[in-house]
PDB file of C-alpha atoms in Angstrom:
ATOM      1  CA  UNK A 199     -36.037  26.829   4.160  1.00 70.00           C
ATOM      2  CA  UNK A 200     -36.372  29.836   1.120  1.00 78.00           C
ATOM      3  CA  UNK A 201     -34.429  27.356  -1.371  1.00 85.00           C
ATOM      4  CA  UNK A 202     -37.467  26.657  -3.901  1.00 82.00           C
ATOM      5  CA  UNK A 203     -37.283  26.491  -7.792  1.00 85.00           C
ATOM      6  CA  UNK A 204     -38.258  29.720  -8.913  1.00 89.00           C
ATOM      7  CA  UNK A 205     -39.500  28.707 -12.577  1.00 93.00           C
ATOM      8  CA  UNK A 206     -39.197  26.594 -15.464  1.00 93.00           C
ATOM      9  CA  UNK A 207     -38.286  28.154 -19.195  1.00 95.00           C
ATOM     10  CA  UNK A 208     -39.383  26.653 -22.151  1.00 94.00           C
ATOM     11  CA  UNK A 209     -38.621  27.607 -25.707  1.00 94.00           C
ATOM     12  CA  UNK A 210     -41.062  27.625 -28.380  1.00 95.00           C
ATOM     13  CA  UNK A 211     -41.700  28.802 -32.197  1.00 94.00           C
ATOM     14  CA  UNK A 212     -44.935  30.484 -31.472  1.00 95.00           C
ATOM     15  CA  UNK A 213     -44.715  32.789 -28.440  1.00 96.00           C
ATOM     16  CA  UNK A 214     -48.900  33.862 -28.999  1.00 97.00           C
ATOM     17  CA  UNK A 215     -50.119  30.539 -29.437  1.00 97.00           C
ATOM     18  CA  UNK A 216     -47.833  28.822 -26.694  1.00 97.00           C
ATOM     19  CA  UNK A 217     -49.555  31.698 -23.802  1.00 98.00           C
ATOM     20  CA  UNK A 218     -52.629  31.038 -25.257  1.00 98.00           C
ATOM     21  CA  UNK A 219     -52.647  27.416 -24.832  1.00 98.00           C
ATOM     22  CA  UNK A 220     -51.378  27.717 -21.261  1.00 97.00           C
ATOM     23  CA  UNK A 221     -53.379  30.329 -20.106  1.00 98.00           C
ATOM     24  CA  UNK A 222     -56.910  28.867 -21.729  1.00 97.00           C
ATOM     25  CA  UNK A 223     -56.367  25.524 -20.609  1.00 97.00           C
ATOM     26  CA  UNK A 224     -54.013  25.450 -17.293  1.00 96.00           C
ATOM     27  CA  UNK A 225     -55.192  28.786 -16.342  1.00 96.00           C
ATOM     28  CA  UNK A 226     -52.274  30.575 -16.381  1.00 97.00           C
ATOM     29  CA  UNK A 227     -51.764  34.523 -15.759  1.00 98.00           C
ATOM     30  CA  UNK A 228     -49.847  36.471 -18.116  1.00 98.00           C
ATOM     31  CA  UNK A 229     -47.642  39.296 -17.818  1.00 97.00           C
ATOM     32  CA  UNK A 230     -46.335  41.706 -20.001  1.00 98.00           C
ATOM     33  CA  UNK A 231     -44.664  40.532 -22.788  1.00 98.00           C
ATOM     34  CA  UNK A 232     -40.658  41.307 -22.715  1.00 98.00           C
ATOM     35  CA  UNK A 233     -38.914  42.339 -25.827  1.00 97.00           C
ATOM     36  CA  UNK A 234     -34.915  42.319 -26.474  1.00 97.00           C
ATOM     37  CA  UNK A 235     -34.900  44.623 -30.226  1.00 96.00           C
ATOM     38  CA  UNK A 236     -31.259  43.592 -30.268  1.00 95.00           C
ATOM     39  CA  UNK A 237     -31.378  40.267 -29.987  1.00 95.00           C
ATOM     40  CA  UNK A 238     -35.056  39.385 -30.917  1.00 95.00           C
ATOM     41  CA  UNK A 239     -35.354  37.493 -27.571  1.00 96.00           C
ATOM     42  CA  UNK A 240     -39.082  37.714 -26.177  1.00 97.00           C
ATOM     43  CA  UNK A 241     -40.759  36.416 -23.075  1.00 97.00           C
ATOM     44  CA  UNK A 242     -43.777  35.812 -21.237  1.00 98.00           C
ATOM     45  CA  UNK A 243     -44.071  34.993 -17.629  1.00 98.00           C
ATOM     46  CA  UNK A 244     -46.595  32.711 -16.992  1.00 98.00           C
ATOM     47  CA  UNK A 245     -48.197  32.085 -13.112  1.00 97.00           C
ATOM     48  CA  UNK A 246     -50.477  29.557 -12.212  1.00 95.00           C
ATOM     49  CA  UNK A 247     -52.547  28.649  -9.123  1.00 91.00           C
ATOM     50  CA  UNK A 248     -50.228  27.648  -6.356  1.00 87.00           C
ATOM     51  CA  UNK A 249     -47.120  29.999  -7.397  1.00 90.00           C
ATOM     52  CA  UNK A 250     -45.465  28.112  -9.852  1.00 93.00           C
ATOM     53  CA  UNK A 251     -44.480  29.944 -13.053  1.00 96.00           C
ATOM     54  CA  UNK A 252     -43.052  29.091 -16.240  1.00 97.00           C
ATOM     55  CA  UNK A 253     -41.084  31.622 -19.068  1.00 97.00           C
ATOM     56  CA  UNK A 254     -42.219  31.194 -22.651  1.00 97.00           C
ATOM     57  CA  UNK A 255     -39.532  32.327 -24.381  1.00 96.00           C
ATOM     58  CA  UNK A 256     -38.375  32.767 -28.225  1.00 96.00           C
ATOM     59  CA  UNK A 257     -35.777  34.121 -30.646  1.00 95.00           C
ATOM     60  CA  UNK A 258     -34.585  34.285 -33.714  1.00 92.00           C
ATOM     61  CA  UNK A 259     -32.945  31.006 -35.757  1.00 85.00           C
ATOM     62  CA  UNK A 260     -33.800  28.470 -32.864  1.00 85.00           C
ATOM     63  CA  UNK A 261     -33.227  24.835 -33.726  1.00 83.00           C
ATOM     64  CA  UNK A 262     -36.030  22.598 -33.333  1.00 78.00           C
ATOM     65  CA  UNK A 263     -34.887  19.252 -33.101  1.00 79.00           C
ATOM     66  CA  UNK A 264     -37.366  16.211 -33.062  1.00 79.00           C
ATOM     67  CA  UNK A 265     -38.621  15.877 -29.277  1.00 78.00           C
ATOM     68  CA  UNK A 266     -38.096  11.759 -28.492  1.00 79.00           C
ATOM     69  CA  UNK A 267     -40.336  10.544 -25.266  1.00 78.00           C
ATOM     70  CA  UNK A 268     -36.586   9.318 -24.199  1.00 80.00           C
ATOM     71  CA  UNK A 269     -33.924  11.866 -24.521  1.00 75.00           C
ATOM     72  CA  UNK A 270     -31.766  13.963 -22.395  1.00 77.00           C
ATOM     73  CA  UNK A 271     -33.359  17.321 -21.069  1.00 80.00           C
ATOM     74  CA  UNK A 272     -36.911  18.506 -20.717  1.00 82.00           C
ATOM     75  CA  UNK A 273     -39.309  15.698 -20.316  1.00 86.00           C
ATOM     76  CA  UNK A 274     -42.727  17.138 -19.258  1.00 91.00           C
ATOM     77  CA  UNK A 275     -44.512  19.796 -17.263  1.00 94.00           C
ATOM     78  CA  UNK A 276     -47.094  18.025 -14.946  1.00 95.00           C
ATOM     79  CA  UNK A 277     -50.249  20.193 -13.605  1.00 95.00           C
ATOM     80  CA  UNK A 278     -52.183  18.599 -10.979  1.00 95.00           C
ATOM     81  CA  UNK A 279     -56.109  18.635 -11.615  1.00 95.00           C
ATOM     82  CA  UNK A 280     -57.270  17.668  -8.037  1.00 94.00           C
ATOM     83  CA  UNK A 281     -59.504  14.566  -8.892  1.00 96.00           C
ATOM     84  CA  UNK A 282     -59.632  11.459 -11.327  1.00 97.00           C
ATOM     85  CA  UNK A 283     -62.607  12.633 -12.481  1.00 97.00           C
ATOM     86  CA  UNK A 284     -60.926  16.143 -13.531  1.00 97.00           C
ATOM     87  CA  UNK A 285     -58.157  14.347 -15.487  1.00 97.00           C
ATOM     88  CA  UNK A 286     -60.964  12.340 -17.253  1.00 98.00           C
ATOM     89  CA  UNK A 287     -62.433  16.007 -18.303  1.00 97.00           C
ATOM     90  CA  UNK A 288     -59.455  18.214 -18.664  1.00 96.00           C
ATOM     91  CA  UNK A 289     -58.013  15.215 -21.196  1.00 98.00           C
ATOM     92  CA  UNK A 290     -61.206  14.940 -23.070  1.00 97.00           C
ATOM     93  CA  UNK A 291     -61.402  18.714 -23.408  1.00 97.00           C
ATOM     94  CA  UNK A 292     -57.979  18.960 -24.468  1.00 98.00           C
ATOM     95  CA  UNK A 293     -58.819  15.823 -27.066  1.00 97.00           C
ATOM     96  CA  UNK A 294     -62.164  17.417 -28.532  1.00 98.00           C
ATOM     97  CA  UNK A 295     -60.021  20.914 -28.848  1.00 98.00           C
ATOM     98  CA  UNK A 296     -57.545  18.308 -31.311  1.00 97.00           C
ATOM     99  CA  UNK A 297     -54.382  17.904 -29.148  1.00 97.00           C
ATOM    100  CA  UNK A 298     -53.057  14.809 -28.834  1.00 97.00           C
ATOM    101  CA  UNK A 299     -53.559  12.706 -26.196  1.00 98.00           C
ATOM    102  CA  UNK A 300     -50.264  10.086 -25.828  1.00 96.00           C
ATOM    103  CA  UNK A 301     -51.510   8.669 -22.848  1.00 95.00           C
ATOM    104  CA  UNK A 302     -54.348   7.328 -20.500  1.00 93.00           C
ATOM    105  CA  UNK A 303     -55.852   8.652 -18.418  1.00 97.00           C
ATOM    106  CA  UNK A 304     -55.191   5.487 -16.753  1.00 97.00           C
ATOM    107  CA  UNK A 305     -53.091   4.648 -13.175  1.00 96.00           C
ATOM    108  CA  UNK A 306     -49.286   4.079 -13.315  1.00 92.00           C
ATOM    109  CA  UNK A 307     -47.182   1.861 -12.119  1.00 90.00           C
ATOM    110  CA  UNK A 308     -45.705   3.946  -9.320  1.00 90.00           C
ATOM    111  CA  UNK A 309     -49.532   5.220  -8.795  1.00 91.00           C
ATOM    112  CA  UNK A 310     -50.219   8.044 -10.430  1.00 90.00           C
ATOM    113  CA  UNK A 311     -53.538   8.578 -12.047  1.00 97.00           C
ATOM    114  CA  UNK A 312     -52.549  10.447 -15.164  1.00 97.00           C
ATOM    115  CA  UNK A 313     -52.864  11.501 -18.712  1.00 98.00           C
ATOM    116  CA  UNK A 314     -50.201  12.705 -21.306  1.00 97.00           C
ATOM    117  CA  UNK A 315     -51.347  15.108 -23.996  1.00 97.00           C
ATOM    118  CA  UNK A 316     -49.140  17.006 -26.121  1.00 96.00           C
ATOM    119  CA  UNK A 317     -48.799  20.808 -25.989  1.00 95.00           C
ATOM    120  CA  UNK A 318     -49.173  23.140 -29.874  1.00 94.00           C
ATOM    121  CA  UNK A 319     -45.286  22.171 -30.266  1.00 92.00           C
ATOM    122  CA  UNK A 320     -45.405  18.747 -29.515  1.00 92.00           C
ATOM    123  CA  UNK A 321     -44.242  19.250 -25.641  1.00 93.00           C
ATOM    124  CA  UNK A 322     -45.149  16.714 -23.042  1.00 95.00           C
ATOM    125  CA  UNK A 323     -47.829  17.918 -20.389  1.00 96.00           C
ATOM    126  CA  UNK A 324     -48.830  15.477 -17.598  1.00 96.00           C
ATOM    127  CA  UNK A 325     -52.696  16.041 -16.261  1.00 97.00           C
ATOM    128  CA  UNK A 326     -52.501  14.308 -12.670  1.00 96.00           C
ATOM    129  CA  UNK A 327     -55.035  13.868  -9.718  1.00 95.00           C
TER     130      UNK A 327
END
Protein backbone atom coordinates (compact mmCIF):
# COMPACT_ATOMS: atom_id res chain seq x y z
CA UNK A 1 0.00 0.00 0.00
CA UNK A 2 2.97 3.03 0.65
CA UNK A 3 4.98 1.56 -2.50
CA UNK A 4 4.52 4.71 -4.95
CA UNK A 5 7.22 6.28 -7.28
CA UNK A 6 8.56 9.02 -5.44
CA UNK A 7 9.89 11.18 -8.53
CA UNK A 8 11.27 11.31 -11.85
CA UNK A 9 14.96 13.04 -12.59
CA UNK A 10 15.72 14.54 -15.64
CA UNK A 11 18.98 16.03 -16.79
CA UNK A 12 19.26 19.13 -18.65
CA UNK A 13 21.89 21.91 -19.97
CA UNK A 14 19.97 24.81 -18.66
CA UNK A 15 18.89 24.30 -15.04
CA UNK A 16 17.02 28.24 -15.09
CA UNK A 17 15.32 27.84 -18.20
CA UNK A 18 14.27 24.05 -17.69
CA UNK A 19 12.27 25.35 -13.96
CA UNK A 20 11.07 28.06 -15.77
CA UNK A 21 9.43 26.21 -18.45
CA UNK A 22 7.92 23.75 -15.99
CA UNK A 23 6.83 25.94 -13.50
CA UNK A 24 5.16 28.70 -16.12
CA UNK A 25 3.50 26.24 -18.10
CA UNK A 26 2.71 22.89 -15.93
CA UNK A 27 2.55 24.88 -12.86
CA UNK A 28 5.08 23.50 -11.02
CA UNK A 29 6.44 24.64 -7.40
CA UNK A 30 9.97 25.16 -6.90
CA UNK A 31 12.21 24.64 -4.13
CA UNK A 32 15.41 25.75 -3.24
CA UNK A 33 17.93 25.22 -5.54
CA UNK A 34 20.70 22.50 -4.30
CA UNK A 35 24.31 23.07 -4.99
CA UNK A 36 27.27 20.32 -4.81
CA UNK A 37 30.68 23.09 -5.08
CA UNK A 38 32.64 19.86 -5.42
CA UNK A 39 31.14 18.30 -7.97
CA UNK A 40 29.12 21.12 -9.74
CA UNK A 41 25.96 18.94 -9.40
CA UNK A 42 22.73 21.24 -8.96
CA UNK A 43 19.08 20.49 -8.47
CA UNK A 44 15.70 21.67 -8.35
CA UNK A 45 12.75 19.86 -6.99
CA UNK A 46 9.88 20.44 -8.83
CA UNK A 47 5.99 19.59 -7.35
CA UNK A 48 3.01 19.75 -9.21
CA UNK A 49 -0.74 19.49 -8.47
CA UNK A 50 -1.53 16.00 -7.37
CA UNK A 51 2.02 15.19 -5.62
CA UNK A 52 4.04 14.19 -8.31
CA UNK A 53 7.52 15.75 -8.52
CA UNK A 54 10.28 15.74 -10.82
CA UNK A 55 14.38 16.70 -10.11
CA UNK A 56 15.94 19.01 -12.66
CA UNK A 57 19.24 18.28 -12.35
CA UNK A 58 22.75 19.37 -14.02
CA UNK A 59 26.54 19.13 -13.94
CA UNK A 60 29.45 19.70 -15.39
CA UNK A 61 30.67 17.89 -18.97
CA UNK A 62 27.22 16.05 -19.49
CA UNK A 63 26.83 14.34 -22.84
CA UNK A 64 23.96 15.27 -24.83
CA UNK A 65 23.29 12.76 -27.24
CA UNK A 66 20.58 13.23 -30.03
CA UNK A 67 17.08 12.29 -28.31
CA UNK A 68 15.36 9.64 -31.12
CA UNK A 69 11.30 9.31 -30.58
CA UNK A 70 12.50 5.40 -30.43
CA UNK A 71 15.34 4.69 -28.17
CA UNK A 72 16.03 3.04 -24.95
CA UNK A 73 15.36 5.18 -21.71
CA UNK A 74 13.31 8.27 -21.06
CA UNK A 75 10.48 8.62 -23.44
CA UNK A 76 8.13 11.39 -22.16
CA UNK A 77 6.62 13.06 -19.13
CA UNK A 78 2.76 13.14 -19.61
CA UNK A 79 0.65 15.92 -17.54
CA UNK A 80 -2.95 15.46 -17.61
CA UNK A 81 -4.99 18.75 -18.50
CA UNK A 82 -8.52 17.55 -17.41
CA UNK A 83 -10.50 18.22 -20.72
CA UNK A 84 -10.07 18.01 -24.64
CA UNK A 85 -10.73 21.34 -24.78
CA UNK A 86 -7.66 22.15 -22.30
CA UNK A 87 -5.24 20.12 -24.47
CA UNK A 88 -6.55 22.15 -27.50
CA UNK A 89 -5.41 25.43 -25.35
CA UNK A 90 -2.47 24.34 -23.34
CA UNK A 91 -0.94 23.03 -27.01
CA UNK A 92 -1.79 26.19 -28.76
CA UNK A 93 -0.29 28.23 -25.93
CA UNK A 94 2.69 26.22 -25.84
CA UNK A 95 2.77 26.62 -29.98
CA UNK A 96 2.24 30.57 -30.01
CA UNK A 97 5.10 30.69 -27.06
CA UNK A 98 7.38 28.74 -30.22
CA UNK A 99 7.76 25.15 -28.86
CA UNK A 100 7.25 22.58 -30.99
CA UNK A 101 4.36 20.79 -31.25
CA UNK A 102 5.23 16.91 -32.69
CA UNK A 103 1.89 15.84 -32.31
CA UNK A 104 -2.00 16.30 -32.46
CA UNK A 105 -3.88 17.10 -30.42
CA UNK A 106 -5.76 14.38 -31.93
CA UNK A 107 -7.18 10.76 -30.27
CA UNK A 108 -4.88 7.66 -30.26
CA UNK A 109 -5.18 4.50 -31.07
CA UNK A 110 -5.38 3.04 -27.58
CA UNK A 111 -7.69 6.30 -26.80
CA UNK A 112 -5.98 8.87 -25.54
CA UNK A 113 -6.78 12.38 -26.51
CA UNK A 114 -3.34 13.92 -26.64
CA UNK A 115 -0.74 16.27 -27.86
CA UNK A 116 3.16 15.99 -27.98
CA UNK A 117 5.15 19.20 -27.74
CA UNK A 118 8.69 19.36 -27.10
CA UNK A 119 10.22 20.79 -23.91
CA UNK A 120 13.49 23.93 -24.29
CA UNK A 121 15.86 20.70 -24.74
CA UNK A 122 14.01 18.88 -27.10
CA UNK A 123 12.29 16.45 -24.32
CA UNK A 124 9.01 14.78 -25.01
CA UNK A 125 5.96 16.15 -22.91
CA UNK A 126 2.52 14.51 -23.43
CA UNK A 127 -0.63 17.10 -22.76
CA UNK A 128 -3.59 14.51 -22.09
CA UNK A 129 -7.36 14.88 -21.12
Amino acid sequence: DSMRIEHIALYVNDLEAAREFYCRYFGGQSGERYHNPKTGFQSYFLRFAGGARLELMTAPEMVDAPKAERRTGYSHLAFSVGSRQAVDEWTERLRMDGYPVISGPRVTGDGYYESCILDPEGNRIEITE
